[in-house]
JSON list of C-alpha atoms in Angstrom, two decimals:
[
{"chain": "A", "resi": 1, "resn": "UNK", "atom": "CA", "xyz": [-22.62, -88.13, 4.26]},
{"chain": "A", "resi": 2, "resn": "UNK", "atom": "CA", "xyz": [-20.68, -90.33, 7.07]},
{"chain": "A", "resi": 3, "resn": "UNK", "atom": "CA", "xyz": [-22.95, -90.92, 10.18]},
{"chain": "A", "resi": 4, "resn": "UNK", "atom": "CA", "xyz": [-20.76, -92.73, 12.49]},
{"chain": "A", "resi": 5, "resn": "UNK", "atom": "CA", "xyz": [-21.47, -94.27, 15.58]},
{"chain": "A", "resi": 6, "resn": "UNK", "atom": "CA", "xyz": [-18.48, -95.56, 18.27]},
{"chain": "A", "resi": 7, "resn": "UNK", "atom": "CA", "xyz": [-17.76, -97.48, 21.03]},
{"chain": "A", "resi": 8, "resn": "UNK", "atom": "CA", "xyz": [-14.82, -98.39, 23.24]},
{"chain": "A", "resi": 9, "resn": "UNK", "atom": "CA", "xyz": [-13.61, -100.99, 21.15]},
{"chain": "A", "resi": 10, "resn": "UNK", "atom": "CA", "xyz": [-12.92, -98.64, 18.30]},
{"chain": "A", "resi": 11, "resn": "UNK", "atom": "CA", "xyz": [-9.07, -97.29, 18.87]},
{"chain": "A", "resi": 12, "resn": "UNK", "atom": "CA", "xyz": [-10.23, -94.25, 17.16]},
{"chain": "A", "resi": 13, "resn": "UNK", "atom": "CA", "xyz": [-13.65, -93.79, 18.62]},
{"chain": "A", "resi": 14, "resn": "UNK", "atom": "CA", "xyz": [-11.89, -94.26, 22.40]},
{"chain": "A", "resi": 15, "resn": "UNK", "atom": "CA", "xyz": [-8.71, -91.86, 21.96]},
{"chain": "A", "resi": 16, "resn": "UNK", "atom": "CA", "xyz": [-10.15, -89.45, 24.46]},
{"chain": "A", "resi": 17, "resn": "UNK", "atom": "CA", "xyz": [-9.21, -87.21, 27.55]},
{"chain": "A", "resi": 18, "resn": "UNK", "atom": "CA", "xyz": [-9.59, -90.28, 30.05]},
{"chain": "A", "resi": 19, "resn": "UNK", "atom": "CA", "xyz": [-6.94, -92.56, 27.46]},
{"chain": "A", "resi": 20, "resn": "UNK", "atom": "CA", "xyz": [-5.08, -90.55, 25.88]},
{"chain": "A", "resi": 21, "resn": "UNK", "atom": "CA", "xyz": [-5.48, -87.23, 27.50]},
{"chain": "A", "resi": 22, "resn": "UNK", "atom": "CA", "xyz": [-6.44, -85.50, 24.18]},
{"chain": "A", "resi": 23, "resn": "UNK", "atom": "CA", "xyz": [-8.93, -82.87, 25.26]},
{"chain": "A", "resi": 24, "resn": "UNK", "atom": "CA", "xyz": [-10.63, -83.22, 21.78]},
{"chain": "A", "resi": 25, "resn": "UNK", "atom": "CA", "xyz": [-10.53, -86.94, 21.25]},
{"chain": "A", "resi": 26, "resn": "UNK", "atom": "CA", "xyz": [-13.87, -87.82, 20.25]},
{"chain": "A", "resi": 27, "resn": "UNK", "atom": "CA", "xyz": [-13.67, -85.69, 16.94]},
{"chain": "A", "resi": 28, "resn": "UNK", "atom": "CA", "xyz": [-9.88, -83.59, 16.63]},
{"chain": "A", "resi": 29, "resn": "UNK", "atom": "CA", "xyz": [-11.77, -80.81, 13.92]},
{"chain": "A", "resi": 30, "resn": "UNK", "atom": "CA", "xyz": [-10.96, -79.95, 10.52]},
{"chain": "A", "resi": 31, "resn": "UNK", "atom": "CA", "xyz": [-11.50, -80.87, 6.85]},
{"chain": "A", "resi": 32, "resn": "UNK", "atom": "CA", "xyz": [-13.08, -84.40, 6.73]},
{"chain": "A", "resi": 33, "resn": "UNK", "atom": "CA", "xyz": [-12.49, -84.69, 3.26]},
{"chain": "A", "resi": 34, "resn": "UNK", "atom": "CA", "xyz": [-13.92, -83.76, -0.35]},
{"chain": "A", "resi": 35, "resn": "UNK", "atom": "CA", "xyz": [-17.82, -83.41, -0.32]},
{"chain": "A", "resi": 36, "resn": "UNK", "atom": "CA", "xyz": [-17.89, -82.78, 3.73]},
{"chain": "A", "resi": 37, "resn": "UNK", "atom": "CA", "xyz": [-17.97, -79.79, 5.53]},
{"chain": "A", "resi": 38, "resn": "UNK", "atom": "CA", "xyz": [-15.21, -78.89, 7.77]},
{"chain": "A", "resi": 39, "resn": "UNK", "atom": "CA", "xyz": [-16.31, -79.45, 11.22]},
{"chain": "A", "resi": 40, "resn": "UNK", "atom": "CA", "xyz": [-15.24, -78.14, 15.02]},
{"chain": "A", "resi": 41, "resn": "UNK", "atom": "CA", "xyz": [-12.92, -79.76, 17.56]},
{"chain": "A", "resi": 42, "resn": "UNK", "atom": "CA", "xyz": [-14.81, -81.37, 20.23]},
{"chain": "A", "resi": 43, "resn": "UNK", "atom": "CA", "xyz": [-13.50, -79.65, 23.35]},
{"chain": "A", "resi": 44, "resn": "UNK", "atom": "CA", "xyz": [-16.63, -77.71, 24.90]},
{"chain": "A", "resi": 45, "resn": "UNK", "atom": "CA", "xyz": [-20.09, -78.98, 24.74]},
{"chain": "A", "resi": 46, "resn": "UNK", "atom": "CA", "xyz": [-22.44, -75.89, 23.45]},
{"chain": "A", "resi": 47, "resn": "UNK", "atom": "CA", "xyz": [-25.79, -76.86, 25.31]},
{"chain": "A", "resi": 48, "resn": "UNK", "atom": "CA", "xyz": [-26.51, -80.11, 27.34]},
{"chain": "A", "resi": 49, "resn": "UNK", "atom": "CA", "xyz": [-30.16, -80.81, 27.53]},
{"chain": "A", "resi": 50, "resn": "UNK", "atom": "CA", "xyz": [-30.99, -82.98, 30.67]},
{"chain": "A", "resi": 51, "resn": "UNK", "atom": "CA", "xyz": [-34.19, -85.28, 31.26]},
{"chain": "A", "resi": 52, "resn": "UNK", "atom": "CA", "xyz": [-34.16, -86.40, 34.73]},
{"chain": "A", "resi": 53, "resn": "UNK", "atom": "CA", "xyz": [-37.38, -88.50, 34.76]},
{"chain": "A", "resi": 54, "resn": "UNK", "atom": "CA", "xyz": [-35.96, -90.88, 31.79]},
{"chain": "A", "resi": 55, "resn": "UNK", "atom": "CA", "xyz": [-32.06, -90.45, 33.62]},
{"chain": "A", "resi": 56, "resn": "UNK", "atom": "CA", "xyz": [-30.96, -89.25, 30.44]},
{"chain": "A", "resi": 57, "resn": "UNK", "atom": "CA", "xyz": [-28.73, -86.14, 29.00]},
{"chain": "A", "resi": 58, "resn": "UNK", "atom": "CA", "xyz": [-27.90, -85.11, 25.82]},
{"chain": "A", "resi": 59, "resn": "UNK", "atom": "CA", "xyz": [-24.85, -83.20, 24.79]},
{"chain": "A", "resi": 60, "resn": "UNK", "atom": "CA", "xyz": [-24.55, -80.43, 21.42]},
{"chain": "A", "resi": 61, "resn": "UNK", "atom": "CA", "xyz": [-20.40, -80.73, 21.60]},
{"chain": "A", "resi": 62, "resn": "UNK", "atom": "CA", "xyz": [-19.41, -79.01, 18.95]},
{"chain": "A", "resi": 63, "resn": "UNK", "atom": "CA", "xyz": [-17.86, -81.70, 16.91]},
{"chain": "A", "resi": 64, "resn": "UNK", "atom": "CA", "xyz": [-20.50, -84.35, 18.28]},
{"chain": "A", "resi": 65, "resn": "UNK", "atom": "CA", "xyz": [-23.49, -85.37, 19.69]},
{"chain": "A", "resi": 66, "resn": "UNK", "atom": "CA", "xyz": [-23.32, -87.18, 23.09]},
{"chain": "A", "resi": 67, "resn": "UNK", "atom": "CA", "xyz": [-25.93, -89.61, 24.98]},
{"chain": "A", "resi": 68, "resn": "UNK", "atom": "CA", "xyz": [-25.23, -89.23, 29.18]},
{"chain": "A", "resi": 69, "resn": "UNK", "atom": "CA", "xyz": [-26.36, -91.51, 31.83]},
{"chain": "A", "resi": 70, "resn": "UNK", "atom": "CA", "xyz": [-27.45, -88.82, 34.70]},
{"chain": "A", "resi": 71, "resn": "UNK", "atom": "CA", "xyz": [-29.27, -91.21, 36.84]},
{"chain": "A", "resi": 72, "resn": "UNK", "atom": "CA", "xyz": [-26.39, -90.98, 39.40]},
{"chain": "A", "resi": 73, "resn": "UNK", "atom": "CA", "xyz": [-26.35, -87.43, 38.96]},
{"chain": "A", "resi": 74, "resn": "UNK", "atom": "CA", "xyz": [-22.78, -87.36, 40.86]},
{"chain": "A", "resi": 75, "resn": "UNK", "atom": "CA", "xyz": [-21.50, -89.91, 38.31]},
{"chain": "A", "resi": 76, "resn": "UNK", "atom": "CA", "xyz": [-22.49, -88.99, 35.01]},
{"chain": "A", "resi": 77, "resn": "UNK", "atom": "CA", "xyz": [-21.64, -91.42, 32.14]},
{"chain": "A", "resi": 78, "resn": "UNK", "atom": "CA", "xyz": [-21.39, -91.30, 28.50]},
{"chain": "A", "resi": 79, "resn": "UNK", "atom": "CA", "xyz": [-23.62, -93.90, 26.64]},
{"chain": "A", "resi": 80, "resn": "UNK", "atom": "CA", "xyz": [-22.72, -92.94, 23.08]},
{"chain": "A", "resi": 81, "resn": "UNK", "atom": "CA", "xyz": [-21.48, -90.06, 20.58]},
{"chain": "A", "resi": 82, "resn": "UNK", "atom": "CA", "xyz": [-22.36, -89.92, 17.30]},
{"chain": "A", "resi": 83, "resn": "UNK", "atom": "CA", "xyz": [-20.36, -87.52, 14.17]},
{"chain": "A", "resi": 84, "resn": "UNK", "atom": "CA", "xyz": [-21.45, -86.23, 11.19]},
{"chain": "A", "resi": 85, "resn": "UNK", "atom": "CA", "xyz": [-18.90, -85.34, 8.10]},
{"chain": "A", "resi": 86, "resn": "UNK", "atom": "CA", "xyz": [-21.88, -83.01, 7.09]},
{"chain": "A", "resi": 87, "resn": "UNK", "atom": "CA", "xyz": [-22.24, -80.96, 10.30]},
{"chain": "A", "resi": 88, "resn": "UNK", "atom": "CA", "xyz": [-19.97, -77.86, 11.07]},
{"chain": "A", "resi": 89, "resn": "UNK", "atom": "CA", "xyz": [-21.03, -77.25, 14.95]},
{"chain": "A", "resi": 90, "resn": "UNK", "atom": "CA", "xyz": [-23.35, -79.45, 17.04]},
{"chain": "A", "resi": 91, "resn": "UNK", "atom": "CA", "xyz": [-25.10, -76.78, 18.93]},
{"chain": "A", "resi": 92, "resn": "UNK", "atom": "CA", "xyz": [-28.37, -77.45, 20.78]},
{"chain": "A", "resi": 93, "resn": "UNK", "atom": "CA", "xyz": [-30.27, -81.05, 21.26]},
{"chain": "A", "resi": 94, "resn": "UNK", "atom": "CA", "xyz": [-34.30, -81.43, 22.08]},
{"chain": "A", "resi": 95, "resn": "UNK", "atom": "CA", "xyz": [-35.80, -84.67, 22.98]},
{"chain": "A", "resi": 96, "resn": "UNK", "atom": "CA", "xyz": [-39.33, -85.56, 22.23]},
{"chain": "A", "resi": 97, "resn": "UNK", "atom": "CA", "xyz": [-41.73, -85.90, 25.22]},
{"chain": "A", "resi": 98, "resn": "UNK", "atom": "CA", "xyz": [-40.96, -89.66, 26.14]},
{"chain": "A", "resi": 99, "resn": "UNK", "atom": "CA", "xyz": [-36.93, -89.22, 25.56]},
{"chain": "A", "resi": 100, "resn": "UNK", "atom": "CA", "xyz": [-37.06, -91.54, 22.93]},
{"chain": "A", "resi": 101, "resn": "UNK", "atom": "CA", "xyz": [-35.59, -89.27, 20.26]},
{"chain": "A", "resi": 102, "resn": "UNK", "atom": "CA", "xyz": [-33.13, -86.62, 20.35]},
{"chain": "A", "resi": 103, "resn": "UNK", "atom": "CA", "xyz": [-32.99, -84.09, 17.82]},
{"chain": "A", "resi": 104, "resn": "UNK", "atom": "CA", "xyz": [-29.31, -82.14, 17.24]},
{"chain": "A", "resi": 105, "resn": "UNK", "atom": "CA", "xyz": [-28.70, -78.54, 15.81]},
{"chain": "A", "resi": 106, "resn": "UNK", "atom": "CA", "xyz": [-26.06, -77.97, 13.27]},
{"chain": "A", "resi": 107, "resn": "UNK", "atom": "CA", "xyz": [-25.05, -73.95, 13.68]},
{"chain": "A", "resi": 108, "resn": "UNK", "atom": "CA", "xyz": [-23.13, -74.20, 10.09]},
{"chain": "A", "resi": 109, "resn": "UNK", "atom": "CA", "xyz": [-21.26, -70.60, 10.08]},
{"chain": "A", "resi": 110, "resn": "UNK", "atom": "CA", "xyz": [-21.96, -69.43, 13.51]},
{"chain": "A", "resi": 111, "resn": "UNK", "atom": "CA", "xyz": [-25.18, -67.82, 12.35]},
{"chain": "A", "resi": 112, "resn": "UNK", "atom": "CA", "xyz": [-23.89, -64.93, 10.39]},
{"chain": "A", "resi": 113, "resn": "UNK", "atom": "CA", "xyz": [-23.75, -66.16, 6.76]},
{"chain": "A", "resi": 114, "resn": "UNK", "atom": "CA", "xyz": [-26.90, -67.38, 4.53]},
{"chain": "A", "resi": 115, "resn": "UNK", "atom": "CA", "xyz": [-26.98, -70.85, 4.73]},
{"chain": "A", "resi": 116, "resn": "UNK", "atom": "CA", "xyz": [-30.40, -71.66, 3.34]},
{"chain": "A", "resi": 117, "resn": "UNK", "atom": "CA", "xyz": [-29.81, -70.69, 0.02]},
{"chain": "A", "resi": 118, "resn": "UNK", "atom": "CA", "xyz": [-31.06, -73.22, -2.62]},
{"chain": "A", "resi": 119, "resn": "UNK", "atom": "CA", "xyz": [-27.40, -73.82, -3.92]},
{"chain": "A", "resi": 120, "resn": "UNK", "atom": "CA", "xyz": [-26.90, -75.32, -0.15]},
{"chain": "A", "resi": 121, "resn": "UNK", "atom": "CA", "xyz": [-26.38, -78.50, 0.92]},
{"chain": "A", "resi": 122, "resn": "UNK", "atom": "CA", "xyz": [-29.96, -79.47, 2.34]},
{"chain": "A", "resi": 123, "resn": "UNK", "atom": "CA", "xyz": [-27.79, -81.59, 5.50]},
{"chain": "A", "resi": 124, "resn": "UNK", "atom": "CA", "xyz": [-25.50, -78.93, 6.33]},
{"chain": "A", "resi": 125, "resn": "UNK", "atom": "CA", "xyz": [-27.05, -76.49, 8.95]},
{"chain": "A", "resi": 126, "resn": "UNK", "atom": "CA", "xyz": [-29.65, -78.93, 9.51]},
{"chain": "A", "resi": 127, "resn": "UNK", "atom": "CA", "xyz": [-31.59, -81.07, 12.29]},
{"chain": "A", "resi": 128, "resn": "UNK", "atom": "CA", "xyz": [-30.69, -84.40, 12.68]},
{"chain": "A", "resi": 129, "resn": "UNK", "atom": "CA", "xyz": [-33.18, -86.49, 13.78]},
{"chain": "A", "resi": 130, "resn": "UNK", "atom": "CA", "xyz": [-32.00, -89.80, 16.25]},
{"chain": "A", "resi": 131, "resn": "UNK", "atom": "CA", "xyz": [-33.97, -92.28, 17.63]},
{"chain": "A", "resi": 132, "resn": "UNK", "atom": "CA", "xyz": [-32.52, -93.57, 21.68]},
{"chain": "A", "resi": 133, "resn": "UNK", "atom": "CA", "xyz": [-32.47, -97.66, 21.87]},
{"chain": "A", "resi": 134, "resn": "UNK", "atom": "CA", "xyz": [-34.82, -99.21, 24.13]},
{"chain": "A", "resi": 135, "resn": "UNK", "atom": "CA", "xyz": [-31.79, -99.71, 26.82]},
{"chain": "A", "resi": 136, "resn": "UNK", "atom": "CA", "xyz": [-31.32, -95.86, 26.57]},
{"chain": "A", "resi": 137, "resn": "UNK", "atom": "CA", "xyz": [-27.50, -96.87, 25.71]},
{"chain": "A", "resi": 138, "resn": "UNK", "atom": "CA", "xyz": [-27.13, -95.71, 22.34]},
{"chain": "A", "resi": 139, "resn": "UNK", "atom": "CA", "xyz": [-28.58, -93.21, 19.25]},
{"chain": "A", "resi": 140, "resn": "UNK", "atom": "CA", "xyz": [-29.44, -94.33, 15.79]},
{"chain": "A", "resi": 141, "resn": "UNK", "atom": "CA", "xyz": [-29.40, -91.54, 12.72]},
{"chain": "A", "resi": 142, "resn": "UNK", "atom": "CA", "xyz": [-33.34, -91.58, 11.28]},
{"chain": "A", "resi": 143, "resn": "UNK", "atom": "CA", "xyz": [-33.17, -88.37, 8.92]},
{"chain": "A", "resi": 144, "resn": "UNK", "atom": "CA", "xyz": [-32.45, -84.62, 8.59]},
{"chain": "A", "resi": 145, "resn": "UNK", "atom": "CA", "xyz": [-34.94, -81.43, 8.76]},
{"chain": "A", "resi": 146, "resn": "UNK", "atom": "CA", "xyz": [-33.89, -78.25, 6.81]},
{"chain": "A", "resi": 147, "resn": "UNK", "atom": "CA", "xyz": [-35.89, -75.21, 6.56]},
{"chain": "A", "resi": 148, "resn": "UNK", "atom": "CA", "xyz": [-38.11, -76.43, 3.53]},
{"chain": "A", "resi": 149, "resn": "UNK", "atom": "CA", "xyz": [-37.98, -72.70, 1.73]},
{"chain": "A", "resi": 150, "resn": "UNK", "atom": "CA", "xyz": [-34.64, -71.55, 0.20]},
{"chain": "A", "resi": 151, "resn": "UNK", "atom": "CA", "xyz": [-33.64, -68.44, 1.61]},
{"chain": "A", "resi": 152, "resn": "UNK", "atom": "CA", "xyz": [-31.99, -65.36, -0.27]},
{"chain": "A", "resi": 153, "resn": "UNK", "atom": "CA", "xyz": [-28.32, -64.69, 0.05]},
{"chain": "A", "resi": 154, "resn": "UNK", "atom": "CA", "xyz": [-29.49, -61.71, 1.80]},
{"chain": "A", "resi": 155, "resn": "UNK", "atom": "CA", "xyz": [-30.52, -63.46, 4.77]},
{"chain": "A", "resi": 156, "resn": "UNK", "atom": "CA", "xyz": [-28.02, -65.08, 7.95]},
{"chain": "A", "resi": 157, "resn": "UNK", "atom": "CA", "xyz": [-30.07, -68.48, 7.77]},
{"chain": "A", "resi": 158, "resn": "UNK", "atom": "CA", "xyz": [-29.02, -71.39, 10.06]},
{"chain": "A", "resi": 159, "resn": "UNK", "atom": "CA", "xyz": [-30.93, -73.77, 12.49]},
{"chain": "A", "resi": 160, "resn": "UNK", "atom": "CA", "xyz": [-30.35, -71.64, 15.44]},
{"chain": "A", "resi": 161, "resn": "UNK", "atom": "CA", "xyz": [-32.94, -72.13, 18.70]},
{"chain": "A", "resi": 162, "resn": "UNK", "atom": "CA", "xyz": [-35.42, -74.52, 19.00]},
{"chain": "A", "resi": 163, "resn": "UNK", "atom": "CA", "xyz": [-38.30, -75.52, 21.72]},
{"chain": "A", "resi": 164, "resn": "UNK", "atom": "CA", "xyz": [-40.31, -79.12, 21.63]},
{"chain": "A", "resi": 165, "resn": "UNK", "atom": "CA", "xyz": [-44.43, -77.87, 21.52]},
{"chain": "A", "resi": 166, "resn": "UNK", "atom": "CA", "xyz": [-45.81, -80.43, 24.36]},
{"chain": "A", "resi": 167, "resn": "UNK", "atom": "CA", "xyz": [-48.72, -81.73, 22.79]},
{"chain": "A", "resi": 168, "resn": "UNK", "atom": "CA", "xyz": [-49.60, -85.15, 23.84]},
{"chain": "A", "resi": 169, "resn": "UNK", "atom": "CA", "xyz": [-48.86, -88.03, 21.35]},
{"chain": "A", "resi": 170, "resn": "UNK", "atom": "CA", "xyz": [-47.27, -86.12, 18.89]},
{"chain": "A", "resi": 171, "resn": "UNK", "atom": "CA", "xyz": [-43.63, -84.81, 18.50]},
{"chain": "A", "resi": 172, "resn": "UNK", "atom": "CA", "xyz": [-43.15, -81.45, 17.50]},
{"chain": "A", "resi": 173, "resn": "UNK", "atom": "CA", "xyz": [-40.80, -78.77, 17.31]},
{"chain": "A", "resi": 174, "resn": "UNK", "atom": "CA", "xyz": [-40.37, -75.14, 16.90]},
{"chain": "A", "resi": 175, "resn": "UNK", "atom": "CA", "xyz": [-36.95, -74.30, 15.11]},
{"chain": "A", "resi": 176, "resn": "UNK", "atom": "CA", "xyz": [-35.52, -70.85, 14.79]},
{"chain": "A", "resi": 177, "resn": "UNK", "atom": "CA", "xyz": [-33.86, -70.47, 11.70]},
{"chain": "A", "resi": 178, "resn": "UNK", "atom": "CA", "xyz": [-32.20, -66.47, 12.06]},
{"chain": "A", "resi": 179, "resn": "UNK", "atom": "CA", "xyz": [-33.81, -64.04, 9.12]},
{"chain": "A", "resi": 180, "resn": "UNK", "atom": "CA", "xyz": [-34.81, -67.49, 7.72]},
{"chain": "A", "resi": 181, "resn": "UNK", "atom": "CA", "xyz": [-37.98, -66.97, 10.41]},
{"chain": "A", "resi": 182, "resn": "UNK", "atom": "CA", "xyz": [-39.48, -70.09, 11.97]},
{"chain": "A", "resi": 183, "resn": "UNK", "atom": "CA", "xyz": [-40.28, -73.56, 10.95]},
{"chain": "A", "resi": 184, "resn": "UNK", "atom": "CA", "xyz": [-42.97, -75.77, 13.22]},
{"chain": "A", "resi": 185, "resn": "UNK", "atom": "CA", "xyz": [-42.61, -79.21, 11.87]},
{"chain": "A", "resi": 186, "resn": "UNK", "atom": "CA", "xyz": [-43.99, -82.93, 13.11]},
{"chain": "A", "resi": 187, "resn": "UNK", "atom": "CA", "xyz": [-41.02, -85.21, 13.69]},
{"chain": "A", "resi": 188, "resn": "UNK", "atom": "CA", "xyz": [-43.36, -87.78, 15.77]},
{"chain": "A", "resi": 189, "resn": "UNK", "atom": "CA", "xyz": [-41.90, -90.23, 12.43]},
{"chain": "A", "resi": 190, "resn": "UNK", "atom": "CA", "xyz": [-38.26, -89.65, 12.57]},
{"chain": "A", "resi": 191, "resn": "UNK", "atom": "CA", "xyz": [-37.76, -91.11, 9.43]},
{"chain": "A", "resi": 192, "resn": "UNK", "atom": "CA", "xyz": [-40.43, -88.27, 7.66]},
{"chain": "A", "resi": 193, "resn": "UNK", "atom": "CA", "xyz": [-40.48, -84.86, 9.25]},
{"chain": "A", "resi": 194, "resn": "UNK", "atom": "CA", "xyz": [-42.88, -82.79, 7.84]},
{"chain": "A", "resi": 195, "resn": "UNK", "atom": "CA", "xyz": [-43.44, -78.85, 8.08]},
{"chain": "A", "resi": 196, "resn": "UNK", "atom": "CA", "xyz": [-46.60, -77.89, 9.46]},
{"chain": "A", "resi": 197, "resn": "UNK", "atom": "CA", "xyz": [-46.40, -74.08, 9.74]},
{"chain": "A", "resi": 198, "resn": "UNK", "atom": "CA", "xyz": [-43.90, -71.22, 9.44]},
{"chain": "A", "resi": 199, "resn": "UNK", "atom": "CA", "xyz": [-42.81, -67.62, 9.68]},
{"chain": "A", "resi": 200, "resn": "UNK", "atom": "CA", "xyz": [-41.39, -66.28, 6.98]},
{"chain": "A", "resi": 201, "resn": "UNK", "atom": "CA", "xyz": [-39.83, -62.69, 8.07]},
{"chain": "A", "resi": 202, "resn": "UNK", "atom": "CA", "xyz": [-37.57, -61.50, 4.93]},
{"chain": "A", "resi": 203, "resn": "UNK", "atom": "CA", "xyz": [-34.04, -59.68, 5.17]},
{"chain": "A", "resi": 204, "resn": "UNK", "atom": "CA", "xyz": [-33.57, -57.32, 7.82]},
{"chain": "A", "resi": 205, "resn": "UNK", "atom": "CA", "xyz": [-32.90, -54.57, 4.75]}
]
């Protein structure tokens, strides 16, 4: 899977509402090719998730996820975006305690089809796990986290809500995953996310 990261100096990357007036410029939608998943047009951000003390927000934006400069809350600016030919809809992002990470939701199907199944692509309807650079100007792709236990095709599964656990010196998260239950895993390594609990709650019928 394509992670890409942009900047202004890409002609692609830059074709956006304030140059070209293209609403849905940072990613257009669409099939990205064979082996991808067909992913959403970037004109509405889902959730933006803002951390004043470290001046930072970041954006789920359906076909992206974006890095915002909010220390001039009146003048917002965006740091970076970063696409994934593997994720359908960027939907929620968490960061870790000291806003040195960002994790992003894929909702793959909206939430009503089974998307854990062990046929699945283990990327697709994921987490993906980003680390911010020490000058808080731009994201780097560490890993993905996937609900470790296929699911039956009986069962909407997709990484839906999620909530960081504050516990001091550690990085954890608790991800809702639909009738997939819940999955508590350590991402304080980025690179190695590892489940440390669950809830397994079956098919509704």
């Amino acid at each position: 899977y394509e992670i890409l990261t942009c900047d202004w100096s890409s002609d692609v990357c830059s074709s956006d509402l304030e140059k070209t007036g293209a609403i849905a410029g940072l990613n257009p939608g669409g099939d990205s090719g064979p082996g991808t998943q067909r992913s959403s047009a970037t004109n509405q951000c889902h959730d933006i998730t803002v951390y004043p003390e470290v001046g930072l927000a970041a954006g789920a934006c359906s076909g992206n996820g974006i890095l915002l400069d909010i220390k001039d809350p009146r003048n917002p600016k965006r740091l970076d975006f970063v696409s994934d030919t593997g994720f359908a809809y960027w939907h929620s992002a968490t960061f870790n305690n000291d806003g040195t990470k960002v994790l992003f939701s894929d909702e793959w199907g909206g939430g009503s089809a089974p998307r854990c199944r062990v046929t699945d692509h283990y990327e697709w309807g994921s987490d993906a796990l980003f680390t911010i650079a020490a000058d808080k100007k731009s994201l780097s792709f560490k890993s993905y986290y996937k609900l470790p236990a296929a699911q039956t095709s009986f069962e909407n599964c997709v990484a839906h809500n999620g909530s960081l656990v504050p516990v001091p010196g550690r990085d954890i998260m608790v991800q809702a995953w639909y009738q997939g239950g819940i999955s508590v895993f350590d991402w304080t390594d980025p690179t190695s996310p590892v489940e440390i609990a669950f809830h397994d709650r079956g098919p509704l019928n």
